[in-house]
PDB file of C-alpha atoms and ligand atoms in Angstrom:
ATOM      1  CA  MET L   1      94.348 190.484 178.731  1.00 81.00           C
ATOM      2  CA  ASN L   2      95.004 193.027 181.462  1.00 89.00           C
ATOM      3  CA  GLU L   3      97.743 191.798 183.756  1.00 94.00           C
ATOM      4  CA  TYR L   4      97.545 194.563 186.357  1.00 97.00           C
ATOM      5  CA  TYR L   5      94.939 195.926 188.766  1.00 97.00           C
ATOM      6  CA  PRO L   6      92.123 196.713 188.158  1.00 98.00           C
ATOM      7  CA  PHE L   7      91.380 193.331 186.645  1.00 98.00           C
ATOM      8  CA  VAL L   8      88.551 193.025 184.134  1.00 97.00           C
ATOM      9  CA  ASN L   9      86.607 189.945 183.109  1.00 97.00           C
ATOM     10  CA  GLU L  10      87.088 190.094 179.373  1.00 96.00           C
ATOM     11  CA  PRO L  11      84.649 188.275 177.098  1.00 97.00           C
ATOM     12  CA  LEU L  12      85.454 184.734 176.054  1.00 97.00           C
ATOM     13  CA  PRO L  13      87.238 184.498 172.686  1.00 95.00           C
ATOM     14  CA  TYR L  14      84.221 182.448 171.464  1.00 97.00           C
ATOM     15  CA  SER L  15      80.501 182.316 172.213  1.00 97.00           C
ATOM     16  CA  TYR L  16      79.146 180.489 175.263  1.00 98.00           C
ATOM     17  CA  ASN L  17      77.745 177.715 173.069  1.00 98.00           C
ATOM     18  CA  ALA L  18      80.804 177.435 170.809  1.00 97.00           C
ATOM     19  CA  LEU L  19      82.189 174.335 172.531  1.00 97.00           C
ATOM     20  CA  GLU L  20      78.996 172.296 172.275  1.00 96.00           C
ATOM     21  CA  PRO L  21      78.430 169.389 172.196  1.00 96.00           C
ATOM     22  CA  TYR L  22      81.559 168.890 174.325  1.00 97.00           C
ATOM     23  CA  ILE L  23      80.970 171.620 176.896  1.00 97.00           C
ATOM     24  CA  ASP L  24      77.494 173.085 177.203  1.00 97.00           C
ATOM     25  CA  ALA L  25      76.599 176.778 177.050  1.00 98.00           C
ATOM     26  CA  GLU L  26      75.084 176.881 180.537  1.00 97.00           C
ATOM     27  CA  THR L  27      78.262 175.531 182.132  1.00 97.00           C
ATOM     28  CA  MET L  28      80.398 177.978 180.142  1.00 98.00           C
ATOM     29  CA  TYR L  29      78.137 180.889 181.095  1.00 98.00           C
ATOM     30  CA  PHE L  30      78.189 180.183 184.825  1.00 97.00           C
ATOM     31  CA  HIS L  31      81.865 179.301 184.809  1.00 98.00           C
ATOM     32  CA  HIS L  32      82.938 182.504 183.067  1.00 98.00           C
ATOM     33  CA  ASN L  33      80.283 184.948 184.157  1.00 97.00           C
ATOM     34  CA  LYS L  34      79.856 183.855 187.786  1.00 97.00           C
ATOM     35  CA  HIS L  35      82.864 181.840 188.953  1.00 98.00           C
ATOM     36  CA  LEU L  36      85.643 183.785 187.211  1.00 98.00           C
ATOM     37  CA  GLN L  37      83.823 187.058 187.875  1.00 98.00           C
ATOM     38  CA  ALA L  38      83.767 186.304 191.604  1.00 98.00           C
ATOM     39  CA  TYR L  39      87.545 185.756 191.642  1.00 98.00           C
ATOM     40  CA  ILE L  40      88.089 188.994 189.720  1.00 98.00           C
ATOM     41  CA  ASP L  41      85.858 190.970 192.109  1.00 98.00           C
ATOM     42  CA  LYS L  42      87.535 189.546 195.187  1.00 98.00           C
ATOM     43  CA  LEU L  43      91.056 190.091 193.806  1.00 98.00           C
ATOM     44  CA  ASN L  44      90.224 193.707 192.926  1.00 98.00           C
ATOM     45  CA  GLU L  45      88.883 194.210 196.443  1.00 98.00           C
ATOM     46  CA  ILE L  46      92.122 192.901 197.970  1.00 98.00           C
ATOM     47  CA  MET L  47      94.239 195.053 195.650  1.00 98.00           C
ATOM     48  CA  GLU L  48      92.146 198.149 196.356  1.00 98.00           C
ATOM     49  CA  GLN L  49      92.687 197.679 200.100  1.00 98.00           C
ATOM     50  CA  ASN L  50      96.414 197.007 199.641  1.00 97.00           C
ATOM     51  CA  PRO L  51      97.687 199.579 197.109  1.00 97.00           C
ATOM     52  CA  TYR L  52     101.287 198.374 197.504  1.00 95.00           C
ATOM     53  CA  MET L  53     100.220 195.179 195.703  1.00 95.00           C
ATOM     54  CA  GLN L  54      99.061 197.097 192.631  1.00 97.00           C
ATOM     55  CA  GLN L  55     102.606 197.326 191.214  1.00 96.00           C
ATOM     56  CA  PHE L  56     102.695 193.562 190.671  1.00 96.00           C
ATOM     57  CA  SER L  57     101.332 191.716 187.657  1.00 96.00           C
ATOM     58  CA  LEU L  58      98.992 188.780 188.068  1.00 97.00           C
ATOM     59  CA  LYS L  59     101.840 186.346 187.345  1.00 95.00           C
ATOM     60  CA  GLN L  60     104.183 188.096 189.753  1.00 95.00           C
ATOM     61  CA  LEU L  61     101.607 187.836 192.542  1.00 96.00           C
ATOM     62  CA  LEU L  62     101.548 184.079 192.001  1.00 96.00           C
ATOM     63  CA  SER L  63     105.221 183.391 191.329  1.00 94.00           C
ATOM     64  CA  ASP L  64     106.957 184.557 194.473  1.00 91.00           C
ATOM     65  CA  ASN L  65     104.921 184.783 197.631  1.00 88.00           C
ATOM     66  CA  SER L  66     107.852 186.392 199.477  1.00 92.00           C
ATOM     67  CA  ILE L  67     106.580 189.673 197.964  1.00 92.00           C
ATOM     68  CA  LEU L  68     103.283 189.239 199.844  1.00 95.00           C
ATOM     69  CA  PRO L  69     102.574 190.201 203.452  1.00 95.00           C
ATOM     70  CA  PRO L  70     101.707 187.131 205.559  1.00 96.00           C
ATOM     71  CA  GLN L  71      98.005 187.923 205.830  1.00 97.00           C
ATOM     72  CA  LEU L  72      97.678 188.129 202.032  1.00 97.00           C
ATOM     73  CA  LYS L  73      99.517 184.956 201.039  1.00 96.00           C
ATOM     74  CA  ILE L  74      96.449 182.713 201.106  1.00 97.00           C
ATOM     75  CA  PRO L  75      93.846 185.198 199.820  1.00 98.00           C
ATOM     76  CA  ILE L  76      96.138 186.129 196.896  1.00 97.00           C
ATOM     77  CA  ARG L  77      96.919 182.503 196.123  1.00 97.00           C
ATOM     78  CA  ASN L  78      93.211 181.699 196.067  1.00 98.00           C
ATOM     79  CA  ASN L  79      91.920 184.710 194.173  1.00 98.00           C
ATOM     80  CA  ALA L  80      94.802 185.675 191.861  1.00 98.00           C
ATOM     81  CA  GLY L  81      95.058 181.937 191.209  1.00 98.00           C
ATOM     82  CA  GLY L  82      91.353 181.812 190.424  1.00 98.00           C
ATOM     83  CA  VAL L  83      91.782 184.587 187.877  1.00 98.00           C
ATOM     84  CA  TYR L  84      94.973 183.263 186.276  1.00 98.00           C
ATOM     85  CA  ASN L  85      93.781 179.662 186.088  1.00 98.00           C
ATOM     86  CA  HIS L  86      90.372 180.433 184.621  1.00 98.00           C
ATOM     87  CA  ARG L  87      91.717 182.876 182.065  1.00 98.00           C
ATOM     88  CA  MET L  88      94.243 180.318 180.890  1.00 98.00           C
ATOM     89  CA  PHE L  89      91.654 177.539 180.873  1.00 98.00           C
ATOM     90  CA  PHE L  90      89.123 179.468 178.785  1.00 98.00           C
ATOM     91  CA  ASP L  91      91.806 180.853 176.502  1.00 97.00           C
ATOM     92  CA  GLY L  92      93.206 177.361 175.908  1.00 97.00           C
ATOM     93  CA  MET L  93      90.042 175.964 174.332  1.00 97.00           C
ATOM     94  CA  CYS L  94      88.588 176.438 170.862  1.00 96.00           C
ATOM     95  CA  ALA L  95      85.600 175.319 168.856  1.00 92.00           C
ATOM     96  CA  GLU L  96      87.469 174.024 165.831  1.00 85.00           C
ATOM     97  CA  GLN L  97      89.111 170.734 166.600  1.00 74.00           C
ATOM     98  CA  ASN L  98      92.760 171.237 166.034  1.00 78.00           C
ATOM     99  CA  GLU L  99      95.551 168.761 166.155  1.00 85.00           C
ATOM    100  CA  LEU L 100      99.045 169.623 167.143  1.00 90.00           C
ATOM    101  CA  SER L 101     101.021 170.269 163.990  1.00 90.00           C
ATOM    102  CA  ASP L 102     104.713 169.602 163.577  1.00 93.00           C
ATOM    103  CA  GLY L 103     106.781 172.026 165.582  1.00 93.00           C
ATOM    104  CA  VAL L 104     108.656 172.577 168.791  1.00 93.00           C
ATOM    105  CA  LEU L 105     105.904 171.248 171.080  1.00 95.00           C
ATOM    106  CA  LYS L 106     105.215 168.126 169.065  1.00 96.00           C
ATOM    107  CA  ALA L 107     108.939 167.338 168.939  1.00 95.00           C
ATOM    108  CA  MET L 108     109.149 167.641 172.729  1.00 96.00           C
ATOM    109  CA  VAL L 109     106.037 165.521 173.261  1.00 97.00           C
ATOM    110  CA  LEU L 110     107.369 162.763 171.015  1.00 97.00           C
ATOM    111  CA  ARG L 111     110.737 162.845 172.734  1.00 96.00           C
ATOM    112  CA  GLU L 112     109.375 162.772 176.282  1.00 96.00           C
ATOM    113  CA  PHE L 113     106.120 160.839 175.999  1.00 97.00           C
ATOM    114  CA  GLY L 114     106.540 158.865 172.783  1.00 97.00           C
ATOM    115  CA  SER L 115     103.200 159.937 171.299  1.00 96.00           C
ATOM    116  CA  MET L 116     100.347 162.402 171.700  1.00 95.00           C
ATOM    117  CA  GLU L 117      98.145 159.530 172.873  1.00 96.00           C
ATOM    118  CA  ARG L 118     100.582 158.720 175.684  1.00 98.00           C
ATOM    119  CA  LEU L 119     100.729 162.375 176.722  1.00 97.00           C
ATOM    120  CA  TRP L 120      96.941 162.485 176.863  1.00 97.00           C
ATOM    121  CA  GLU L 121      96.736 159.229 178.861  1.00 98.00           C
ATOM    122  CA  LYS L 122      99.139 160.579 181.463  1.00 98.00           C
ATOM    123  CA  PHE L 123      97.478 163.988 181.557  1.00 98.00           C
ATOM    124  CA  LYS L 124      94.033 162.425 181.982  1.00 98.00           C
ATOM    125  CA  ALA L 125      95.273 160.081 184.705  1.00 98.00           C
ATOM    126  CA  ALA L 126      96.675 163.102 186.551  1.00 98.00           C
ATOM    127  CA  ALA L 127      93.358 164.957 186.181  1.00 98.00           C
ATOM    128  CA  LEU L 128      91.465 161.931 187.511  1.00 98.00           C
ATOM    129  CA  SER L 129      93.837 161.673 190.459  1.00 98.00           C
ATOM    130  CA  VAL L 130      93.055 165.157 191.816  1.00 97.00           C
ATOM    131  CA  PHE L 131      91.252 164.643 195.107  1.00 97.00           C
ATOM    132  CA  GLY L 132      88.542 167.241 195.539  1.00 96.00           C
ATOM    133  CA  SER L 133      88.950 170.479 193.596  1.00 97.00           C
ATOM    134  CA  GLY L 134      91.984 171.445 191.570  1.00 98.00           C
ATOM    135  CA  TYR L 135      93.755 171.276 188.244  1.00 98.00           C
ATOM    136  CA  ALA L 136      95.975 169.094 186.097  1.00 98.00           C
ATOM    137  CA  TRP L 137      98.729 170.877 184.208  1.00 98.00           C
ATOM    138  CA  LEU L 138     101.239 170.443 181.453  1.00 98.00           C
ATOM    139  CA  THR L 139     104.183 172.645 182.349  1.00 97.00           C
ATOM    140  CA  TYR L 140     107.599 173.543 181.076  1.00 95.00           C
ATOM    141  CA  GLU L 141     110.652 173.782 183.268  1.00 90.00           C
ATOM    142  CA  CYS L 142     114.363 173.665 182.445  1.00 86.00           C
ATOM    143  CA  GLY L 143     113.834 172.280 178.961  1.00 89.00           C
ATOM    144  CA  ARG L 144     111.422 169.543 180.054  1.00 93.00           C
ATOM    145  CA  LEU L 145     107.673 169.029 179.875  1.00 96.00           C
ATOM    146  CA  CYS L 146     106.138 167.992 183.163  1.00 96.00           C
ATOM    147  CA  ILE L 147     102.596 166.919 184.104  1.00 98.00           C
ATOM    148  CA  LEU L 148     101.526 167.883 187.592  1.00 97.00           C
ATOM    149  CA  THR L 149      98.435 168.638 189.653  1.00 98.00           C
ATOM    150  CA  THR L 150      97.529 171.371 192.113  1.00 98.00           C
ATOM    151  CA  PRO L 151      94.747 171.575 194.700  1.00 98.00           C
ATOM    152  CA  ASN L 152      92.273 174.466 194.991  1.00 98.00           C
ATOM    153  CA  GLN L 153      93.388 177.478 192.905  1.00 98.00           C
ATOM    154  CA  ASN L 154      97.117 176.897 193.435  1.00 98.00           C
ATOM    155  CA  THR L 155      99.338 177.292 190.381  1.00 97.00           C
ATOM    156  CA  PRO L 156     102.635 175.675 189.340  1.00 96.00           C
ATOM    157  CA  LEU L 157     104.109 179.188 189.042  1.00 95.00           C
ATOM    158  CA  GLU L 158     105.052 179.215 192.730  1.00 92.00           C
ATOM    159  CA  GLY L 159     107.222 176.152 192.116  1.00 91.00           C
ATOM    160  CA  GLY L 160     108.949 177.748 189.140  1.00 90.00           C
ATOM    161  CA  PHE L 161     107.059 175.651 186.585  1.00 93.00           C
ATOM    162  CA  MET L 162     105.609 177.484 183.596  1.00 95.00           C
ATOM    163  CA  PRO L 163     102.086 176.324 182.711  1.00 97.00           C
ATOM    164  CA  ILE L 164     101.272 175.683 179.067  1.00 97.00           C
ATOM    165  CA  LEU L 165      98.021 173.662 179.400  1.00 98.00           C
ATOM    166  CA  LEU L 166      95.588 173.075 182.232  1.00 98.00           C
ATOM    167  CA  VAL L 167      92.236 171.463 182.872  1.00 98.00           C
ATOM    168  CA  ASP L 168      89.865 172.637 185.592  1.00 98.00           C
ATOM    169  CA  VAL L 169      88.533 169.630 187.522  1.00 98.00           C
ATOM    170  CA  TRP L 170      86.464 171.552 190.053  1.00 97.00           C
ATOM    171  CA  GLU L 171      82.975 170.046 189.856  1.00 95.00           C
ATOM    172  CA  HIS L 172      81.547 173.385 188.711  1.00 95.00           C
ATOM    173  CA  ALA L 173      83.450 172.807 185.442  1.00 96.00           C
ATOM    174  CA  TYR L 174      81.309 169.781 184.562  1.00 95.00           C
ATOM    175  CA  TYR L 175      78.568 169.052 187.071  1.00 94.00           C
ATOM    176  CA  LEU L 176      75.656 170.478 185.054  1.00 91.00           C
ATOM    177  CA  LYS L 177      76.424 168.254 182.070  1.00 93.00           C
ATOM    178  CA  ASN L 178      78.342 165.297 183.475  1.00 93.00           C
ATOM    179  CA  GLN L 179      77.343 165.330 187.160  1.00 92.00           C
ATOM    180  CA  ASN L 180      80.011 163.333 189.018  1.00 92.00           C
ATOM    181  CA  ARG L 181      81.498 161.744 185.877  1.00 95.00           C
ATOM    182  CA  ARG L 182      84.824 163.519 185.674  1.00 96.00           C
ATOM    183  CA  GLU L 183      86.172 161.073 183.102  1.00 97.00           C
ATOM    184  CA  ASP L 184      83.325 161.868 180.670  1.00 97.00           C
ATOM    185  CA  TYR L 185      84.121 165.542 181.048  1.00 97.00           C
ATOM    186  CA  LEU L 186      87.823 164.914 180.365  1.00 98.00           C
ATOM    187  CA  ASN L 187      87.020 162.870 177.266  1.00 97.00           C
ATOM    188  CA  ASN L 188      84.946 165.811 176.020  1.00 97.00           C
ATOM    189  CA  TYR L 189      87.543 168.378 177.007  1.00 97.00           C
ATOM    190  CA  MET L 190      90.110 166.577 174.853  1.00 95.00           C
ATOM    191  CA  HIS L 191      88.161 167.676 171.766  1.00 95.00           C
ATOM    192  CA  VAL L 192      88.318 171.393 172.544  1.00 97.00           C
ATOM    193  CA  ILE L 193      91.988 171.806 173.493  1.00 97.00           C
ATOM    194  CA  ASP L 194      93.532 174.563 171.404  1.00 96.00           C
ATOM    195  CA  TRP L 195      96.907 172.961 170.650  1.00 96.00           C
ATOM    196  CA  GLU L 196      98.087 176.000 168.725  1.00 94.00           C
ATOM    197  CA  LYS L 197      97.643 178.001 171.921  1.00 95.00           C
ATOM    198  CA  VAL L 198      99.496 175.367 173.960  1.00 96.00           C
ATOM    199  CA  GLU L 199     102.430 175.667 171.580  1.00 95.00           C
ATOM    200  CA  ILE L 200     102.339 179.472 171.806  1.00 95.00           C
ATOM    201  CA  ASN L 201     102.371 179.156 175.606  1.00 96.00           C
ATOM    202  CA  LEU L 202     105.446 176.937 175.355  1.00 95.00           C
ATOM    203  CA  ILE L 203     107.249 179.355 173.046  1.00 93.00           C
ATOM    204  CA  ASN L 204     106.448 182.248 175.385  1.00 91.00           C
ATOM    205  CA  ALA L 205     107.300 180.346 178.580  1.00 88.00           C
ATOM    206  CA  LYS L 206     109.864 182.202 180.617  1.00 75.00           C
ATOM    207  CA  PRO L 207     110.390 182.786 184.319  1.00 65.00           C
ATOM    208  CA  VAL L 208     108.502 185.752 185.728  1.00 61.00           C
ATOM    209  CA  PHE L 209     111.363 186.798 187.959  1.00 54.00           C
ATOM    210  CA  ARG L 210     114.942 186.281 186.842  1.00 46.00           C
ATOM    211  CA  ASN L 211     115.769 183.988 189.777  1.00 45.00           C
ATOM    212  CA  ASN L 212     112.188 182.946 190.413  1.00 43.00           C
ATOM    213  CA  GLY L 213     113.065 182.701 194.074  1.00 42.00           C
ATOM    214  CA  ARG L 214     115.596 179.960 193.520  1.00 38.00           C
TER     215      ARG L 214
HETATM  216 MN1  LIG D 301      86.614 176.682 187.547  1.00 50.28          MN
END
């Protein structure tokens, strides 16, 4: 995926109806083709008007807001966040149910949560606890897995946490199929998590800047 301006909305790695019956084609189409596209268009517009920003990657824009002029801190957080979060969300799902196989991630989950079921319970509880629009995340930081939530399009990157899994709990992610029933959506989402991708994200997790502002 292109990490630098100009950003492009690349096709999903599966068809719009691939995640049915868990997530419907209409939701996937609007989410990818309208919502993510709007964030990409707006981010490109900001970057076009502020050429100095074009040297930074998407992750860099989100990891250290001291590189951003004051008037761009919120627009970049919202729109670069909207691009980063949606790309990771769509990329982290797959049509073929897959279970986490033995490996580095499973070992960490068992050590820190006791079981996959316990991890999921805690992750789901976090996702249900988000007030309004936002995300629940599984992140990696300093050798530990950590579940956290963010409002709006904020990312854990600005806190130095490296995301490996996220779920979008904005209502647009589920309203067409589940209306206000966020828990139904989460129970469906569980079936389309691409655990192989989550493990790859863990293996590749490293700070964007050497000090990461700390
Ligand atoms: Mn969304």
